[in-house]
Short mmCIF file of N, CA and C in Angstrom, two decimals:
data_model
loop_
_atom_site.label_atom_id
_atom_site.label_comp_id
_atom_site.label_asym_id
_atom_site.label_seq_id
_atom_site.Cartn_x
_atom_site.Cartn_y
_atom_site.Cartn_z
N PRO F 1 119.40 116.46 166.37
CA PRO F 1 119.45 117.86 165.93
C PRO F 1 118.33 118.62 166.28
N LEU F 2 118.39 119.89 166.74
CA LEU F 2 117.11 120.59 167.15
C LEU F 2 117.42 122.05 166.57
N TYR F 3 116.42 122.35 165.55
CA TYR F 3 116.30 123.63 164.96
C TYR F 3 115.13 124.37 165.45
N TYR F 4 115.31 125.84 165.33
CA TYR F 4 114.30 126.47 165.68
C TYR F 4 113.81 127.11 164.41
N GLN F 5 112.39 127.29 164.30
CA GLN F 5 111.79 127.84 163.15
C GLN F 5 112.01 129.38 163.19
N GLN F 6 112.29 129.90 161.97
CA GLN F 6 112.68 131.26 161.95
C GLN F 6 111.50 132.20 162.22
N SER F 7 110.21 131.81 161.88
CA SER F 7 108.95 132.57 162.18
C SER F 7 108.63 132.80 163.85
N ASP F 8 108.46 131.61 164.33
CA ASP F 8 107.94 131.57 165.80
C ASP F 8 108.82 130.91 166.70
N LEU F 9 110.00 130.43 166.32
CA LEU F 9 110.80 129.75 167.29
C LEU F 9 110.32 128.55 167.84
N THR F 10 109.49 127.89 167.23
CA THR F 10 108.93 126.64 167.63
C THR F 10 110.10 125.55 167.38
N PRO F 11 110.20 124.90 168.37
CA PRO F 11 111.27 123.61 168.27
C PRO F 11 110.85 122.75 167.20
N LEU F 12 111.98 122.31 166.46
CA LEU F 12 111.77 121.40 165.45
C LEU F 12 112.96 120.24 165.68
N TYR F 13 112.62 119.10 165.74
CA TYR F 13 113.49 118.06 165.80
C TYR F 13 113.32 117.30 164.54
N TYR F 14 114.59 116.47 164.36
CA TYR F 14 114.56 115.44 163.22
C TYR F 14 114.73 114.23 163.80
N GLN F 15 113.82 113.21 163.45
CA GLN F 15 114.08 111.88 163.89
C GLN F 15 115.40 111.40 163.43
N GLN F 16 116.17 110.53 164.17
CA GLN F 16 117.42 109.92 163.79
C GLN F 16 117.19 108.86 162.63
N SER F 17 116.09 108.27 162.52
CA SER F 17 116.00 107.19 161.67
C SER F 17 115.59 107.71 160.23
N ASP F 18 114.59 108.57 160.13
CA ASP F 18 114.03 108.90 158.71
C ASP F 18 114.07 110.28 158.48
N LEU F 19 114.52 111.14 159.50
CA LEU F 19 114.74 112.66 159.29
C LEU F 19 113.20 113.19 159.17
N THR F 20 112.30 112.61 159.64
CA THR F 20 110.94 113.04 159.77
C THR F 20 110.99 114.29 160.59
N PRO F 21 110.41 115.39 160.13
CA PRO F 21 110.37 116.54 161.03
C PRO F 21 109.34 116.46 162.17
N ILE F 22 109.81 116.78 163.48
CA ILE F 22 108.87 116.87 164.59
C ILE F 22 108.65 118.17 165.13
N TYR F 23 107.75 118.69 165.18
CA TYR F 23 107.33 120.09 165.91
C TYR F 23 106.80 119.89 167.34
N TYR F 24 107.19 120.62 168.27
CA TYR F 24 106.52 120.44 169.47
C TYR F 24 105.72 121.82 169.79
N GLN F 25 104.52 121.65 170.30
CA GLN F 25 103.62 122.78 170.21
C GLN F 25 104.11 123.54 171.74
N GLN F 26 104.03 125.00 171.52
CA GLN F 26 104.37 125.92 172.44
C GLN F 26 103.76 125.66 173.69
N SER F 27 102.38 125.39 173.64
CA SER F 27 101.58 125.49 174.83
C SER F 27 101.79 124.05 175.70
N ASP F 28 101.64 122.87 175.01
CA ASP F 28 101.67 121.62 175.88
C ASP F 28 102.87 120.69 175.41
N LEU F 29 103.53 121.01 174.48
CA LEU F 29 104.87 120.36 174.21
C LEU F 29 104.22 119.02 173.44
N THR F 30 103.07 118.90 173.03
CA THR F 30 102.62 117.96 172.21
C THR F 30 103.29 117.54 170.85
N PRO F 31 103.90 116.39 170.57
CA PRO F 31 104.67 116.35 169.39
C PRO F 31 103.78 116.36 168.14
N ILE F 32 104.33 116.94 167.10
CA ILE F 32 103.62 117.03 165.74
C ILE F 32 104.57 116.27 164.75
N TYR F 33 104.02 115.46 164.01
CA TYR F 33 104.78 115.03 162.97
C TYR F 33 104.16 115.48 161.72
N TYR F 34 105.06 115.70 160.69
CA TYR F 34 104.47 115.89 159.44
C TYR F 34 104.78 114.82 158.34
N GLN F 35 103.78 114.40 157.57
CA GLN F 35 103.94 113.48 156.83
C GLN F 35 105.03 113.82 155.74
N GLN F 36 105.88 112.73 155.25
CA GLN F 36 107.00 113.16 154.14
C GLN F 36 106.37 113.62 153.08
N SER F 37 105.10 113.10 152.54
CA SER F 37 104.71 113.11 151.17
C SER F 37 103.96 114.62 150.99
N ASP F 38 103.10 114.94 151.98
CA ASP F 38 102.42 116.07 151.63
C ASP F 38 102.43 117.12 152.87
N LEU F 39 103.09 116.86 153.89
CA LEU F 39 103.26 117.58 154.94
C LEU F 39 102.16 117.86 155.78
N THR F 40 101.22 116.81 155.64
CA THR F 40 100.01 117.01 156.40
C THR F 40 100.37 116.76 158.07
N PRO F 41 99.93 117.78 158.83
CA PRO F 41 100.20 117.37 160.37
C PRO F 41 99.67 116.19 160.78
N LEU F 42 100.48 115.55 161.63
CA LEU F 42 100.10 114.35 162.26
C LEU F 42 100.42 114.21 163.65
N TYR F 43 99.39 114.24 164.54
CA TYR F 43 99.65 114.09 166.06
C TYR F 43 99.36 112.66 166.47
N TYR F 44 100.25 112.32 167.40
CA TYR F 44 99.72 111.16 168.16
C TYR F 44 99.24 111.42 169.39
N GLN F 45 98.19 110.82 169.72
CA GLN F 45 97.45 110.87 171.25
C GLN F 45 98.38 110.28 172.10
N GLN F 46 98.41 111.24 173.18
CA GLN F 46 99.15 110.83 174.45
C GLN F 46 98.87 109.48 175.02
N SER F 47 97.67 108.99 174.96
CA SER F 47 97.21 107.82 175.74
C SER F 47 97.73 106.60 175.00
N ASP F 48 97.12 106.54 173.79
CA ASP F 48 97.33 105.13 173.03
C ASP F 48 98.01 105.50 171.83
N LEU F 49 98.70 106.59 171.42
CA LEU F 49 99.63 106.73 170.17
C LEU F 49 98.76 106.42 168.96
N THR F 50 97.48 106.67 169.10
CA THR F 50 96.68 106.68 167.72
C THR F 50 96.85 107.71 166.91
N PRO F 51 97.06 107.66 165.71
CA PRO F 51 97.49 108.62 164.70
C PRO F 51 96.31 109.58 164.75
N LEU F 52 96.60 110.83 164.74
CA LEU F 52 95.63 111.90 164.46
C LEU F 52 95.88 112.98 163.61
N TYR F 53 95.13 112.89 162.42
CA TYR F 53 95.53 113.88 161.30
C TYR F 53 94.70 115.12 161.44
N TYR F 54 94.97 116.15 160.91
CA TYR F 54 94.09 117.53 160.90
C TYR F 54 94.08 117.83 159.44
N GLN F 55 92.80 117.82 158.88
CA GLN F 55 92.59 118.24 157.61
C GLN F 55 93.11 119.69 157.32
N GLN F 56 93.65 119.67 155.92
CA GLN F 56 94.33 120.96 155.65
C GLN F 56 93.29 122.06 155.68
N SER F 57 92.12 121.86 155.17
CA SER F 57 91.07 123.06 155.02
C SER F 57 90.75 123.51 156.39
N ASP F 58 90.15 122.73 157.24
CA ASP F 58 89.37 123.28 158.33
C ASP F 58 90.07 122.73 159.67
N LEU F 59 91.09 121.89 159.58
CA LEU F 59 91.56 121.44 160.79
C LEU F 59 90.65 120.70 161.49
N THR F 60 89.82 119.98 160.96
CA THR F 60 89.02 118.89 161.60
C THR F 60 89.71 117.83 161.80
N PRO F 61 89.69 117.30 163.24
CA PRO F 61 90.41 116.07 163.56
C PRO F 61 90.06 114.79 162.74
N LEU F 62 91.02 114.13 162.25
CA LEU F 62 90.69 112.71 161.52
C LEU F 62 91.33 111.78 162.13
N TYR F 63 90.66 110.80 162.84
CA TYR F 63 91.45 109.57 163.40
C TYR F 63 91.56 108.43 162.28
N TYR F 64 92.30 107.52 162.53
CA TYR F 64 92.35 106.34 161.78
C TYR F 64 91.95 105.16 162.73
N GLN F 65 90.98 104.35 162.40
CA GLN F 65 90.77 103.21 163.46
C GLN F 65 91.90 102.34 163.36
N GLN F 66 92.51 101.73 164.47
CA GLN F 66 93.50 100.94 164.47
C GLN F 66 93.28 99.57 163.76
N SER F 67 92.06 99.00 163.68
CA SER F 67 91.88 97.84 163.05
C SER F 67 91.95 97.95 161.61
N ASP F 68 91.21 98.79 160.99
CA ASP F 68 91.04 98.75 159.57
C ASP F 68 91.21 100.11 158.82
N LEU F 69 91.84 100.99 159.69
CA LEU F 69 92.23 102.18 159.08
C LEU F 69 91.06 102.94 158.32
N THR F 70 89.72 102.75 158.89
CA THR F 70 88.84 103.46 158.31
C THR F 70 88.79 105.04 158.74
N PRO F 71 88.74 105.94 158.05
CA PRO F 71 88.77 107.30 158.63
C PRO F 71 87.53 107.50 159.57
N LEU F 72 87.95 108.25 160.49
CA LEU F 72 86.96 108.58 161.57
C LEU F 72 87.09 110.28 161.81
N TYR F 73 86.12 110.96 161.46
CA TYR F 73 86.17 112.43 161.79
C TYR F 73 85.41 112.60 162.98
N TYR F 74 85.56 113.79 163.61
CA TYR F 74 84.78 114.19 164.80
C TYR F 74 84.26 115.53 164.21
N GLN F 75 82.83 115.65 164.67
CA GLN F 75 82.14 117.04 164.38
C GLN F 75 82.81 118.03 165.07
N GLN F 76 82.75 119.28 164.42
CA GLN F 76 83.44 120.50 165.30
C GLN F 76 82.40 120.86 166.56
N SER F 77 81.17 120.58 166.23
CA SER F 77 80.20 121.19 167.17
C SER F 77 80.06 120.13 168.48
N ASP F 78 79.79 118.83 168.24
CA ASP F 78 79.37 118.04 169.36
C ASP F 78 80.25 116.77 169.36
N LEU F 79 81.36 116.69 168.69
CA LEU F 79 82.37 115.62 168.67
C LEU F 79 81.77 114.26 168.25
N THR F 80 80.56 114.34 167.66
CA THR F 80 79.89 113.09 167.17
C THR F 80 80.93 112.34 166.07
N PRO F 81 81.21 111.17 166.30
CA PRO F 81 82.00 110.53 165.37
C PRO F 81 81.39 110.37 164.00
N ILE F 82 82.04 110.59 162.95
CA ILE F 82 81.58 110.25 161.65
C ILE F 82 82.55 109.38 161.03
N TYR F 83 82.00 108.24 160.52
CA TYR F 83 82.91 107.38 159.66
C TYR F 83 82.84 107.63 158.20
N TYR F 84 83.63 107.27 157.39
CA TYR F 84 83.61 107.31 155.91
C TYR F 84 83.78 105.85 155.45
N GLN F 85 82.90 105.44 154.53
CA GLN F 85 82.89 104.07 154.01
C GLN F 85 84.23 103.82 153.08
N GLN F 86 85.00 102.85 153.07
CA GLN F 86 86.11 102.67 152.39
C GLN F 86 85.85 102.84 150.97
N SER F 87 84.57 102.29 150.58
CA SER F 87 84.22 102.36 148.97
C SER F 87 84.07 103.54 148.33
N ASP F 88 83.17 104.37 148.95
CA ASP F 88 82.58 105.59 148.17
C ASP F 88 82.90 106.71 149.14
N LEU F 89 83.37 106.69 150.27
CA LEU F 89 83.60 107.78 151.17
C LEU F 89 82.23 108.42 151.64
N THR F 90 81.19 107.57 151.65
CA THR F 90 79.91 108.12 151.85
C THR F 90 79.98 108.36 153.50
N PRO F 91 79.41 109.56 153.95
CA PRO F 91 79.53 109.82 155.40
C PRO F 91 78.57 108.76 156.24
N ILE F 92 79.16 108.35 157.35
CA ILE F 92 78.12 107.65 158.25
C ILE F 92 78.16 108.30 159.68
N TYR F 93 77.06 108.55 160.20
CA TYR F 93 76.88 109.17 161.48
C TYR F 93 76.45 108.11 162.29
N TYR F 94 76.78 108.03 163.59
CA TYR F 94 76.32 107.24 164.69
C TYR F 94 75.40 108.08 165.57
N GLN F 95 74.13 107.70 166.03
CA GLN F 95 73.40 108.49 166.90
C GLN F 95 73.89 108.35 168.20
N GLN F 96 73.82 109.43 168.84
CA GLN F 96 74.59 109.48 170.30
C GLN F 96 73.70 108.44 171.11
N SER F 97 72.45 108.29 171.01
CA SER F 97 71.63 107.50 172.03
C SER F 97 71.92 106.08 171.99
N ASP F 98 71.72 105.44 170.77
CA ASP F 98 71.93 103.89 170.58
C ASP F 98 72.71 103.57 169.57
N LEU F 99 73.52 104.43 169.07
CA LEU F 99 74.66 104.18 168.23
C LEU F 99 74.11 103.44 166.91
N THR F 100 72.89 103.67 166.52
CA THR F 100 72.27 103.32 165.23
C THR F 100 72.94 104.09 164.05
N PRO F 101 73.36 103.24 163.20
CA PRO F 101 74.11 103.94 161.92
C PRO F 101 72.96 104.86 161.15
N LEU F 102 73.66 106.00 160.86
CA LEU F 102 72.83 106.92 160.16
C LEU F 102 73.63 107.42 158.98
N TYR F 103 73.02 107.25 157.85
CA TYR F 103 73.68 107.62 156.55
C TYR F 103 73.08 108.68 156.16
N TYR F 104 73.77 109.70 155.36
CA TYR F 104 73.10 110.69 154.62
C TYR F 104 73.27 110.52 152.98
N GLN F 105 72.06 110.60 152.39
CA GLN F 105 72.13 110.37 150.91
C GLN F 105 73.21 111.51 150.36
N GLN F 106 73.91 110.88 149.22
CA GLN F 106 74.59 111.74 148.49
C GLN F 106 74.06 113.12 147.90
N SER F 107 72.65 112.74 147.46
CA SER F 107 72.17 113.71 146.49
C SER F 107 71.62 114.80 147.41
N ASP F 108 70.61 114.45 148.23
CA ASP F 108 69.83 115.35 149.11
C ASP F 108 70.14 115.46 150.49
N LEU F 109 71.00 114.76 150.92
CA LEU F 109 71.42 114.65 152.43
C LEU F 109 70.15 114.36 153.12
N THR F 110 69.23 113.32 152.71
CA THR F 110 68.18 112.98 153.51
C THR F 110 68.67 111.83 154.47
N PRO F 111 68.28 111.99 155.68
CA PRO F 111 68.82 110.92 156.67
C PRO F 111 68.33 109.59 156.25
N LEU F 112 69.06 108.68 156.30
CA LEU F 112 68.86 107.32 155.98
C LEU F 112 69.34 106.40 157.38
N TYR F 113 68.46 105.73 157.99
CA TYR F 113 68.77 104.89 159.16
C TYR F 113 68.74 103.49 158.81
N TYR F 114 69.42 102.59 159.40
CA TYR F 114 69.35 101.19 159.27
C TYR F 114 68.91 100.65 160.41
N GLN F 115 67.86 99.76 160.39
CA GLN F 115 67.32 98.95 161.33
C GLN F 115 68.29 98.07 162.09
N GLN F 116 68.29 98.14 163.54
CA GLN F 116 69.24 97.19 164.25
C GLN F 116 69.04 95.73 164.00
N SER F 117 67.71 95.33 163.46
CA SER F 117 67.60 93.82 163.67
C SER F 117 68.13 93.22 162.36
N ASP F 118 67.47 93.88 161.22
CA ASP F 118 67.86 93.41 159.90
C ASP F 118 68.38 94.14 158.81
N LEU F 119 68.82 95.41 159.42
CA LEU F 119 69.50 96.32 158.61
C LEU F 119 68.71 96.80 157.25
N THR F 120 67.38 96.85 157.61
CA THR F 120 66.55 97.42 156.53
C THR F 120 66.59 98.95 156.41
N PRO F 121 66.99 99.41 155.26
CA PRO F 121 67.03 100.92 155.11
C PRO F 121 65.74 101.61 155.45
N ILE F 122 65.81 102.64 156.09
CA ILE F 122 64.75 103.52 156.47
C ILE F 122 65.19 104.93 156.02
N TYR F 123 64.22 105.55 155.26
CA TYR F 123 64.32 106.87 154.88
C TYR F 123 63.50 107.77 155.60
N TYR F 124 63.75 109.07 155.87
CA TYR F 124 62.99 110.00 156.47
C TYR F 124 62.54 111.09 155.52
N GLN F 125 61.23 111.31 155.58
CA GLN F 125 60.77 112.46 154.70
C GLN F 125 61.39 113.91 155.06
N GLN F 126 61.86 114.68 154.24
CA GLN F 126 62.42 115.92 154.59
C GLN F 126 61.40 116.82 155.27
N SER F 127 60.32 116.75 155.16
CA SER F 127 59.32 117.88 155.64
C SER F 127 59.02 117.49 157.13
N ASP F 128 58.56 116.24 157.40
CA ASP F 128 58.22 115.89 158.71
C ASP F 128 58.82 114.70 159.51
N LEU F 129 59.93 114.31 158.75
CA LEU F 129 60.68 113.23 159.31
C LEU F 129 59.73 111.83 159.64
N THR F 130 58.57 111.70 158.74
CA THR F 130 57.90 110.35 158.77
C THR F 130 58.77 109.32 158.18
N PRO F 131 58.71 108.23 158.87
CA PRO F 131 59.51 107.07 158.35
C PRO F 131 58.99 106.63 156.90
N LEU F 132 59.91 106.49 156.07
CA LEU F 132 59.45 106.11 154.70
C LEU F 132 60.24 104.83 154.33
N TYR F 133 59.72 103.58 154.13
CA TYR F 133 60.34 102.41 153.87
C TYR F 133 60.28 102.25 152.27
#
């Protein structure tokens, strides 16, 4: 079955198996799935079919890692990957240069690095970024 949306005539298909709605983008015909539960848009990447969700609020891309389903966001500005910890959803940034994990403290957003060798936490002072152990 192929329906057309009343508003913008976007093609809408229904999957044979579970009747999940599939929309096709006008520009590039990229399939868009909508989750049954909350109608969150779900895209599949053309290359590897990795699920790509878009946040309801700001449409920030959200990927799920194939292995452990850890959420992975991409920053709007520079597409730097941001991971969220499974336990407390603390943001983890990775530095562009050496992929050193960089955490931000929940309270004051002070950068917190972890040493490559022994994973010792390093805090940086707000004022001058002097390392604080």
